[in-house]
Amino acid sequence: MSPFPQRRMRRLRTNPTLRDMLAEVQVTCDDLIAPIFVRGGEGLTKPIASMPGQNQYSVDTAVEYAARLLSKGIRAVLLFGIVDEAAKDDLGSAAWADDAPVQTLTRALDERFGDELLIIADTCLCEYTSHGHCGPVRTLHGQTEIDNDAALDLIAQTAVNQVKHGADIVAPSSMMDGQVGAIREALDAAGYEKTPIMSYSVKFASSLYGPFRDAAESPPKFGDRRTYQMDYRTPSQSSAEAALDLDESADILMVKPAGAYLDILAQLRDTTDAPLAAYQVSGEYAQLKAAAQNGWIDERGAVFETLSAIKRAGAQLIITYYAEQVADWLG
Ligand code: PBG
Ligand code: ZN
């Protein structure tokens, strides 16, 4: 390579058309999955304070939101359910109830949009347990813990119920060991062997989930999730988490959060052929929104930059609360 002044890298950056033609990463609507928070009631669009621009919906308004997303080119949604405290119990049995918000919305979306809309159901118990943990609580040797193995049947049963009501993909997010295998076995036994599992394989215990726990009204009532979600100081565990989920026949692996874990995503990209998803979580959205609302950053620029970084690191699928806005910006 001839040195400066013969060689000037800036020559490739002078013409805007050439810059566009040389672009190696481009975020499109088909990369994006929009989360939807649904609860009971009617005609509801309830703003989520910690996530400006995001709302809790009732089933009817959620269907309208999905219609809007579709008309703008966003064709995949990830559903989270919210229930009143009175509907929560120790096991989280509202997770697999036929008339629960996610199941009801799934039926409505499936009926209205069919194959046009990819419906992904988040499969977990924490939105439905009275204690807010992702599995049942037990006391062992005088210590309170989340009962991994007791969670498996409940999670598998939830996944089967979600698919029965029309979910196209289930996305287990509890970080219980063995959950993917348990779900696969239960789905196959119920005749749903063609339904893919998108596993939250590499999910870190993160302060960036804060706004979500308000949005889903599901913060843990005691302790935290560090006994089951990963510790960000031990990245070497990522490959085992991914390998175990693939062995249990996960179809898509997810890294979560996204922005602060691009190293993990890039490593996985290098070591597996499996499709990879990344979740730009509530705290990542809230940071961008807050700075933008204060006029401290250019929102559009910052959003495309962060999403491009996630794609560049190796994600084919990006779950982001910015999905609709990105579709608007793309026109
Ligand atoms: C619950 C779940 C969480 C998120 C997705 N599913 C919260 C948690 O694990 O505490 C976080 C999503 C976000 O922050 O946007 N299993
Ligand atoms: Zn959970």
CSV table of N, CA and C in Angstrom, one decimal, residues 36-179:
chain,number,residue,atom,x,y,z
A,36,ILE,N,-44.8,-5.6,21.2
A,36,ILE,CA,-46.1,-5.1,21.5
A,36,ILE,C,-46.5,-5.5,23.0
A,37,PHE,N,-46.9,-4.6,23.8
A,37,PHE,CA,-47.4,-4.8,25.1
A,37,PHE,C,-48.9,-4.8,25.1
A,38,VAL,N,-49.5,-6.0,25.5
A,38,VAL,CA,-51.0,-6.0,25.4
A,38,VAL,C,-51.6,-6.4,26.8
A,39,ARG,N,-52.7,-5.8,27.1
A,39,ARG,CA,-53.4,-6.1,28.3
A,39,ARG,C,-54.9,-6.2,28.1
A,40,GLY,N,-55.7,-6.5,29.1
A,40,GLY,CA,-57.1,-6.6,28.9
A,40,GLY,C,-57.7,-5.2,28.8
A,41,GLY,N,-59.0,-5.2,28.5
A,41,GLY,CA,-59.7,-3.9,28.3
A,41,GLY,C,-60.0,-3.6,26.9
A,42,GLU,N,-60.4,-2.4,26.6
A,42,GLU,CA,-60.8,-2.0,25.3
A,42,GLU,C,-60.5,-0.6,25.0
A,43,GLY,N,-60.1,-0.3,23.8
A,43,GLY,CA,-59.9,1.1,23.4
A,43,GLY,C,-58.7,1.7,24.1
A,44,LEU,N,-57.8,0.9,24.6
A,44,LEU,CA,-56.7,1.4,25.4
A,44,LEU,C,-55.4,1.7,24.7
A,45,THR,N,-54.9,2.9,24.8
A,45,THR,CA,-53.5,3.2,24.4
A,45,THR,C,-52.9,4.0,25.5
A,46,LYS,N,-52.2,3.2,26.4
A,46,LYS,CA,-51.7,3.8,27.6
A,46,LYS,C,-50.2,4.0,27.5
A,47,PRO,N,-49.8,5.3,27.5
A,47,PRO,CA,-48.3,5.6,27.3
A,47,PRO,C,-47.5,5.0,28.4
A,48,ILE,N,-46.3,4.5,28.1
A,48,ILE,CA,-45.3,4.0,29.1
A,48,ILE,C,-44.4,5.1,29.4
A,49,ALA,N,-44.4,5.6,30.6
A,49,ALA,CA,-43.7,6.8,30.9
A,49,ALA,C,-42.2,6.7,30.7
A,50,SER,N,-41.6,5.6,31.0
A,50,SER,CA,-40.1,5.4,30.8
A,50,SER,C,-39.7,5.1,29.4
A,51,MET,N,-40.7,5.0,28.5
A,51,MET,CA,-40.4,4.7,27.1
A,51,MET,C,-41.3,5.5,26.2
A,52,PRO,N,-41.0,6.8,26.1
A,52,PRO,CA,-41.8,7.8,25.3
A,52,PRO,C,-42.0,7.2,23.9
A,53,GLY,N,-43.3,7.3,23.5
A,53,GLY,CA,-43.7,6.8,22.2
A,53,GLY,C,-44.1,5.3,22.2
A,54,GLN,N,-43.9,4.6,23.3
A,54,GLN,CA,-44.4,3.2,23.4
A,54,GLN,C,-45.6,3.2,24.3
A,55,ASN,N,-46.5,2.3,24.0
A,55,ASN,CA,-47.8,2.2,24.8
A,55,ASN,C,-48.1,0.8,25.2
A,56,GLN,N,-48.9,0.7,26.2
A,56,GLN,CA,-49.6,-0.6,26.5
A,56,GLN,C,-50.9,-0.5,25.7
A,57,TYR,N,-51.3,-1.6,25.0
A,57,TYR,CA,-52.5,-1.6,24.2
A,57,TYR,C,-53.5,-2.7,24.8
A,58,SER,N,-54.8,-2.4,24.5
A,58,SER,CA,-55.7,-3.5,24.6
A,58,SER,C,-55.7,-4.3,23.3
A,59,VAL,N,-56.4,-5.4,23.2
A,59,VAL,CA,-56.4,-6.2,22.0
A,59,VAL,C,-56.8,-5.5,20.8
A,60,ASP,N,-57.9,-4.7,20.9
A,60,ASP,CA,-58.4,-4.0,19.7
A,60,ASP,C,-57.4,-3.0,19.2
A,61,THR,N,-56.8,-2.2,20.1
A,61,THR,CA,-55.9,-1.1,19.7
A,61,THR,C,-54.6,-1.8,19.2
A,62,ALA,N,-54.2,-2.9,19.8
A,62,ALA,CA,-53.0,-3.6,19.4
A,62,ALA,C,-53.1,-4.1,18.0
A,63,VAL,N,-54.3,-4.5,17.6
A,63,VAL,CA,-54.6,-5.0,16.2
A,63,VAL,C,-54.4,-3.8,15.3
A,64,GLU,N,-54.9,-2.6,15.7
A,64,GLU,CA,-54.7,-1.4,14.8
A,64,GLU,C,-53.3,-1.0,14.7
A,65,TYR,N,-52.6,-1.1,15.8
A,65,TYR,CA,-51.1,-0.8,15.8
A,65,TYR,C,-50.4,-1.8,14.8
A,66,ALA,N,-50.7,-3.1,14.9
A,66,ALA,CA,-50.1,-4.1,14.0
A,66,ALA,C,-50.4,-3.7,12.5
A,67,ALA,N,-51.7,-3.3,12.3
A,67,ALA,CA,-52.1,-2.9,10.9
A,67,ALA,C,-51.2,-1.8,10.4
A,68,ARG,N,-51.0,-0.8,11.3
A,68,ARG,CA,-50.2,0.3,11.0
A,68,ARG,C,-48.7,-0.1,10.7
A,69,LEU,N,-48.2,-1.0,11.5
A,69,LEU,CA,-46.8,-1.5,11.3
A,69,LEU,C,-46.7,-2.2,10.0
A,70,LEU,N,-47.7,-3.0,9.7
A,70,LEU,CA,-47.7,-3.8,8.4
A,70,LEU,C,-47.8,-2.9,7.2
A,71,SER,N,-48.6,-1.8,7.3
A,71,SER,CA,-48.8,-0.9,6.2
A,71,SER,C,-47.5,-0.1,5.9
A,72,LYS,N,-46.6,-0.1,7.0
A,72,LYS,CA,-45.3,0.6,6.8
A,72,LYS,C,-44.2,-0.3,6.5
A,73,GLY,N,-44.5,-1.6,6.5
A,73,GLY,CA,-43.5,-2.6,6.1
A,73,GLY,C,-42.8,-3.4,7.2
A,74,ILE,N,-43.3,-3.2,8.5
A,74,ILE,CA,-42.8,-4.0,9.6
A,74,ILE,C,-43.7,-5.2,9.7
A,75,ARG,N,-43.1,-6.4,9.5
A,75,ARG,CA,-44.0,-7.6,9.3
A,75,ARG,C,-43.8,-8.6,10.4
A,76,ALA,N,-43.1,-8.2,11.5
A,76,ALA,CA,-42.9,-9.2,12.6
A,76,ALA,C,-43.1,-8.5,13.9
A,77,VAL,N,-43.8,-9.1,14.8
A,77,VAL,CA,-44.1,-8.5,16.2
A,77,VAL,C,-43.7,-9.5,17.3
A,78,LEU,N,-43.4,-9.0,18.4
A,78,LEU,CA,-43.1,-9.8,19.6
A,78,LEU,C,-44.0,-9.4,20.7
A,79,LEU,N,-44.8,-10.4,21.2
A,79,LEU,CA,-45.9,-10.0,22.1
A,79,LEU,C,-45.5,-10.3,23.6
A,80,PHE,N,-45.9,-9.3,24.4
A,80,PHE,CA,-45.7,-9.4,25.8
A,80,PHE,C,-47.1,-9.1,26.5
A,81,GLY,N,-47.5,-9.9,27.4
A,81,GLY,CA,-48.8,-9.7,28.1
A,81,GLY,C,-48.6,-9.1,29.4
A,82,ILE,N,-49.7,-8.3,29.8
A,82,ILE,CA,-49.7,-7.7,31.1
A,82,ILE,C,-51.1,-8.1,31.7
A,83,VAL,N,-51.0,-8.5,33.0
A,83,VAL,CA,-52.2,-8.8,33.7
A,83,VAL,C,-52.3,-8.1,35.0
A,84,ASP,N,-53.5,-7.9,35.6
A,84,ASP,CA,-53.6,-7.3,36.9
A,84,ASP,C,-53.0,-8.1,37.9
A,85,GLU,N,-52.6,-7.5,39.0
A,85,GLU,CA,-52.0,-8.2,40.2
A,85,GLU,C,-52.9,-9.4,40.6
A,86,ALA,N,-54.2,-9.1,40.5
A,86,ALA,CA,-55.2,-10.1,41.0
A,86,ALA,C,-55.1,-11.4,40.2
A,87,ALA,N,-54.7,-11.3,38.9
A,87,ALA,CA,-54.6,-12.5,38.0
A,87,ALA,C,-53.3,-13.2,38.2
A,88,LYS,N,-52.4,-12.7,39.0
A,88,LYS,CA,-51.1,-13.4,39.1
A,88,LYS,C,-51.1,-14.4,40.2
A,89,ASP,N,-50.3,-15.4,40.1
A,89,ASP,CA,-50.2,-16.4,41.2
A,89,ASP,C,-48.8,-16.9,41.3
A,90,ASP,N,-48.6,-17.9,42.2
A,90,ASP,CA,-47.2,-18.4,42.4
A,90,ASP,C,-46.6,-19.0,41.2
A,91,LEU,N,-47.4,-19.7,40.4
A,91,LEU,CA,-46.9,-20.4,39.2
A,91,LEU,C,-46.9,-19.5,37.9
A,92,GLY,N,-47.7,-18.5,37.9
A,92,GLY,CA,-47.8,-17.7,36.7
A,92,GLY,C,-48.8,-18.3,35.7
A,93,SER,N,-49.9,-18.9,36.2
A,93,SER,CA,-50.8,-19.7,35.4
A,93,SER,C,-51.5,-18.9,34.3
A,94,ALA,N,-51.5,-17.6,34.4
A,94,ALA,CA,-52.1,-16.7,33.4
A,94,ALA,C,-51.3,-16.8,32.1
A,95,ALA,N,-50.1,-17.3,32.2
A,95,ALA,CA,-49.2,-17.4,31.0
A,95,ALA,C,-49.8,-18.4,30.0
A,96,TRP,N,-50.5,-19.4,30.5
A,96,TRP,CA,-51.1,-20.4,29.5
A,96,TRP,C,-52.6,-20.5,29.5
A,97,ALA,N,-53.2,-19.3,29.9
A,97,ALA,CA,-54.7,-19.3,30.0
A,97,ALA,C,-55.2,-18.9,28.6
A,98,ASP,N,-56.2,-19.6,28.1
A,98,ASP,CA,-56.8,-19.4,26.8
A,98,ASP,C,-57.3,-17.9,26.6
A,99,ASP,N,-57.7,-17.3,27.7
A,99,ASP,CA,-58.2,-15.9,27.5
A,99,ASP,C,-57.3,-14.9,28.0
A,100,ALA,N,-56.0,-15.2,28.1
A,100,ALA,CA,-55.0,-14.2,28.5
A,100,ALA,C,-54.7,-13.2,27.4
A,101,PRO,N,-54.2,-12.1,27.7
A,101,PRO,CA,-54.0,-11.0,26.6
A,101,PRO,C,-53.2,-11.5,25.4
A,102,VAL,N,-52.1,-12.2,25.6
A,102,VAL,CA,-51.3,-12.6,24.5
A,102,VAL,C,-52.0,-13.6,23.6
A,103,GLN,N,-52.7,-14.6,24.2
A,103,GLN,CA,-53.4,-15.6,23.5
A,103,GLN,C,-54.6,-14.9,22.7
A,104,THR,N,-55.3,-14.0,23.3
A,104,THR,CA,-56.4,-13.3,22.7
A,104,THR,C,-55.9,-12.5,21.5
A,105,LEU,N,-54.8,-11.7,21.7
A,105,LEU,CA,-54.3,-10.9,20.7
A,105,LEU,C,-53.8,-11.8,19.5
A,106,THR,N,-53.1,-12.9,19.9
A,106,THR,CA,-52.6,-13.8,18.8
A,106,THR,C,-53.7,-14.2,17.9
A,107,ARG,N,-54.8,-14.7,18.5
A,107,ARG,CA,-56.0,-15.1,17.7
A,107,ARG,C,-56.5,-14.0,16.8
A,108,ALA,N,-56.6,-12.8,17.4
A,108,ALA,CA,-57.1,-11.7,16.6
A,108,ALA,C,-56.2,-11.3,15.4
A,109,LEU,N,-54.9,-11.3,15.7
A,109,LEU,CA,-53.9,-11.0,14.7
A,109,LEU,C,-53.9,-12.0,13.6
A,110,ASP,N,-53.9,-13.3,14.0
A,110,ASP,CA,-53.9,-14.4,13.1
A,110,ASP,C,-55.1,-14.4,12.1
A,111,GLU,N,-56.2,-14.1,12.8
A,111,GLU,CA,-57.5,-14.0,12.0
A,111,GLU,C,-57.4,-12.9,11.0
A,112,ARG,N,-56.9,-11.7,11.4
A,112,ARG,CA,-57.0,-10.6,10.6
A,112,ARG,C,-55.9,-10.6,9.5
A,113,PHE,N,-54.7,-11.0,9.9
A,113,PHE,CA,-53.5,-10.9,9.0
A,113,PHE,C,-53.0,-12.2,8.4
A,114,GLY,N,-53.3,-13.3,9.0
A,114,GLY,CA,-52.8,-14.6,8.5
A,114,GLY,C,-51.3,-14.6,8.4
A,115,ASP,N,-50.8,-15.1,7.3
A,115,ASP,CA,-49.3,-15.2,7.1
A,115,ASP,C,-48.6,-13.9,6.9
A,116,GLU,N,-49.4,-12.8,6.6
A,116,GLU,CA,-48.8,-11.5,6.3
A,116,GLU,C,-47.9,-11.1,7.5
A,117,LEU,N,-48.4,-11.4,8.7
A,117,LEU,CA,-47.7,-10.9,9.9
A,117,LEU,C,-47.1,-12.1,10.7
A,118,LEU,N,-45.8,-12.0,11.0
A,118,LEU,CA,-45.1,-13.0,11.8
A,118,LEU,C,-45.3,-12.7,13.3
A,119,ILE,N,-46.0,-13.6,13.9
A,119,ILE,CA,-46.4,-13.4,15.3
A,119,ILE,C,-45.4,-14.2,16.2
A,120,ILE,N,-44.6,-13.5,17.0
A,120,ILE,CA,-43.7,-14.2,17.9
A,120,ILE,C,-44.2,-13.9,19.3
A,121,ALA,N,-44.3,-15.0,20.1
A,121,ALA,CA,-44.8,-14.8,21.5
A,121,ALA,C,-43.6,-15.0,22.4
A,122,ASP,N,-43.4,-14.0,23.2
A,122,ASP,CA,-42.4,-14.1,24.3
A,122,ASP,C,-43.0,-15.1,25.3
A,123,THR,N,-42.1,-16.1,25.6
A,123,THR,CA,-42.6,-17.2,26.4
A,123,THR,C,-41.8,-17.1,27.8
A,124,CYS,N,-42.5,-16.6,28.8
A,124,CYS,CA,-42.0,-16.6,30.1
A,124,CYS,C,-43.1,-16.5,31.1
A,125,LEU,N,-42.7,-16.6,32.4
A,125,LEU,CA,-43.7,-16.6,33.5
A,125,LEU,C,-43.7,-15.3,34.3
A,126,CYS,N,-42.7,-14.5,34.1
A,126,CYS,CA,-42.5,-13.4,35.1
A,126,CYS,C,-43.6,-12.3,35.0
A,127,GLU,N,-44.3,-12.2,33.9
A,127,GLU,CA,-45.3,-11.2,33.8
A,127,GLU,C,-46.6,-11.7,34.5
A,128,TYR,N,-46.6,-13.0,34.9
A,128,TYR,CA,-47.8,-13.6,35.5
A,128,TYR,C,-47.6,-14.2,36.9
A,129,THR,N,-46.3,-14.1,37.4
A,129,THR,CA,-46.1,-14.7,38.7
A,129,THR,C,-46.3,-13.5,39.7
A,130,SER,N,-46.8,-13.9,40.9
A,130,SER,CA,-47.1,-12.9,41.9
A,130,SER,C,-45.7,-12.3,42.4
A,131,HIS,N,-44.7,-13.1,42.4
A,131,HIS,CA,-43.3,-12.7,42.9
A,131,HIS,C,-42.5,-12.0,41.8
A,132,GLY,N,-43.0,-12.2,40.5
A,132,GLY,CA,-42.3,-11.5,39.4
A,132,GLY,C,-41.0,-12.2,38.9
A,133,HIS,N,-40.8,-13.4,39.3
A,133,HIS,CA,-39.6,-14.2,38.8
A,133,HIS,C,-40.0,-15.0,37.6
A,134,CYS,N,-39.0,-15.5,36.9
A,134,CYS,CA,-39.3,-16.2,35.6
A,134,CYS,C,-39.6,-17.7,35.8
A,135,GLY,N,-39.6,-18.1,37.1
A,135,GLY,CA,-39.9,-19.5,37.4
A,135,GLY,C,-40.5,-19.5,38.8
A,136,PRO,N,-41.0,-20.7,39.2
A,136,PRO,CA,-41.6,-20.7,40.6
A,136,PRO,C,-40.5,-20.6,41.6
A,137,VAL,N,-40.9,-20.1,42.8
A,137,VAL,CA,-40.0,-20.0,43.9
A,137,VAL,C,-40.1,-21.1,44.8
A,138,ARG,N,-39.0,-21.6,45.3
A,138,ARG,CA,-39.0,-22.7,46.4
A,138,ARG,C,-37.9,-22.4,47.4
A,139,THR,N,-38.0,-23.1,48.5
A,139,THR,CA,-37.0,-23.0,49.6
A,139,THR,C,-36.3,-24.3,49.7
A,140,LEU,N,-35.0,-24.2,49.5
A,140,LEU,CA,-34.1,-25.4,49.5
A,140,LEU,C,-33.0,-25.1,50.5
A,141,HIS,N,-32.7,-26.0,51.4
A,141,HIS,CA,-31.7,-25.9,52.4
A,141,HIS,C,-31.8,-24.5,53.1
A,142,GLY,N,-33.0,-24.1,53.4
A,142,GLY,CA,-33.2,-22.8,54.1
A,142,GLY,C,-33.0,-21.6,53.2
A,143,GLN,N,-32.8,-21.8,51.9
A,143,GLN,CA,-32.6,-20.6,51.0
A,143,GLN,C,-33.7,-20.6,49.9
A,144,THR,N,-34.1,-19.4,49.6
A,144,THR,CA,-35.1,-19.1,48.6
A,144,THR,C,-34.4,-19.2,47.2
A,145,GLU,N,-35.0,-19.9,46.3
A,145,GLU,CA,-34.4,-19.9,45.0
A,145,GLU,C,-35.5,-20.1,43.9
A,146,ILE,N,-35.1,-19.9,42.7
A,146,ILE,CA,-36.0,-20.1,41.5
A,146,ILE,C,-35.8,-21.5,41.1
A,147,ASP,N,-36.9,-22.2,41.1
A,147,ASP,CA,-36.9,-23.7,40.8
A,147,ASP,C,-36.8,-23.9,39.3
A,148,ASN,N,-35.6,-24.1,38.8
A,148,ASN,CA,-35.4,-24.3,37.4
A,148,ASN,C,-36.3,-25.4,36.8
A,149,ASP,N,-36.2,-26.6,37.4
A,149,ASP,CA,-36.8,-27.8,36.8
A,149,ASP,C,-38.3,-27.7,36.8
A,150,ALA,N,-38.8,-27.1,37.9
A,150,ALA,CA,-40.3,-27.0,38.0
A,150,ALA,C,-40.8,-26.0,37.0
A,151,ALA,N,-40.0,-25.1,36.6
A,151,ALA,CA,-40.4,-24.1,35.6
A,151,ALA,C,-40.6,-24.7,34.2
A,152,LEU,N,-39.8,-25.8,33.9
A,152,LEU,CA,-39.8,-26.3,32.5
A,152,LEU,C,-41.2,-26.7,32.0
A,153,ASP,N,-41.9,-27.5,32.8
A,153,ASP,CA,-43.2,-27.9,32.3
A,153,ASP,C,-44.1,-26.7,32.1
A,154,LEU,N,-44.0,-25.7,33.0
A,154,LEU,CA,-44.9,-24.6,32.9
A,154,LEU,C,-44.6,-23.7,31.6
A,155,ILE,N,-43.3,-23.6,31.4
A,155,ILE,CA,-42.9,-22.8,30.2
A,155,ILE,C,-43.3,-23.6,28.9
A,156,ALA,N,-43.1,-24.9,28.9
A,156,ALA,CA,-43.4,-25.7,27.8
A,156,ALA,C,-44.9,-25.7,27.5
A,157,GLN,N,-45.7,-25.7,28.5
A,157,GLN,CA,-47.1,-25.7,28.4
A,157,GLN,C,-47.6,-24.3,27.9
A,158,THR,N,-46.9,-23.3,28.3
A,158,THR,CA,-47.2,-21.9,27.8
A,158,THR,C,-46.9,-21.8,26.3
A,159,ALA,N,-45.8,-22.4,25.9
A,159,ALA,CA,-45.4,-22.3,24.5
A,159,ALA,C,-46.4,-23.0,23.7
A,160,VAL,N,-46.8,-24.2,24.1
A,160,VAL,CA,-47.8,-25.0,23.3
A,160,VAL,C,-49.1,-24.2,23.2
A,161,ASN,N,-49.5,-23.6,24.3
A,161,ASN,CA,-50.8,-22.8,24.3
A,161,ASN,C,-50.7,-21.6,23.4
A,162,GLN,N,-49.5,-21.0,23.4
A,162,GLN,CA,-49.4,-19.8,22.5
A,162,GLN,C,-49.5,-20.2,21.0
A,163,VAL,N,-48.9,-21.4,20.7
A,163,VAL,CA,-48.9,-21.8,19.3
A,163,VAL,C,-50.3,-22.3,19.0
A,164,LYS,N,-51.0,-22.9,19.9
A,164,LYS,CA,-52.3,-23.3,19.7
A,164,LYS,C,-53.2,-22.1,19.3
A,165,HIS,N,-52.9,-21.0,19.8
A,165,HIS,CA,-53.7,-19.8,19.5
A,165,HIS,C,-53.2,-19.0,18.3
A,166,GLY,N,-52.1,-19.5,17.7
A,166,GLY,CA,-51.7,-19.0,16.4
A,166,GLY,C,-50.3,-18.3,16.4
A,167,ALA,N,-49.5,-18.5,17.5
A,167,ALA,CA,-48.2,-17.9,17.4
A,167,ALA,C,-47.4,-18.7,16.4
A,168,ASP,N,-46.6,-17.9,15.6
A,168,ASP,CA,-45.8,-18.5,14.5
A,168,ASP,C,-44.4,-19.0,15.1
A,169,ILE,N,-43.9,-18.3,16.1
A,169,ILE,CA,-42.6,-18.6,16.7
A,169,ILE,C,-42.8,-18.4,18.2
A,170,VAL,N,-42.1,-19.2,19.0
A,170,VAL,CA,-42.1,-18.9,20.4
A,170,VAL,C,-40.7,-18.5,20.8
A,171,ALA,N,-40.6,-17.6,21.8
A,171,ALA,CA,-39.3,-17.0,22.2
A,171,ALA,C,-39.2,-17.1,23.7
A,172,PRO,N,-38.6,-18.2,24.2
A,172,PRO,CA,-38.4,-18.4,25.6
A,172,PRO,C,-37.3,-17.5,26.2
A,173,SER,N,-37.7,-16.7,27.2
A,173,SER,CA,-36.8,-15.7,27.7
A,173,SER,C,-36.4,-15.8,29.2
A,174,SER,N,-36.7,-17.0,29.8
A,174,SER,CA,-36.5,-17.1,31.2
A,174,SER,C,-35.1,-17.4,31.6
A,175,MET,N,-34.3,-17.9,30.7
A,175,MET,CA,-32.9,-18.4,31.0
A,175,MET,C,-32.9,-19.6,32.0
A,176,MET,N,-34.0,-20.4,32.0
A,176,MET,CA,-34.0,-21.6,32.7
A,176,MET,C,-33.2,-22.6,31.9
A,177,ASP,N,-32.3,-23.4,32.5
A,177,ASP,CA,-31.6,-24.4,31.8
A,177,ASP,C,-32.6,-25.5,31.3
A,178,GLY,N,-32.4,-25.9,30.1
A,178,GLY,CA,-33.3,-27.0,29.5
A,178,GLY,C,-34.6,-26.5,29.0
A,179,GLN,N,-34.8,-25.2,29.0
A,179,GLN,CA,-36.2,-24.7,28.5
A,179,GLN,C,-36.4,-25.0,27.0
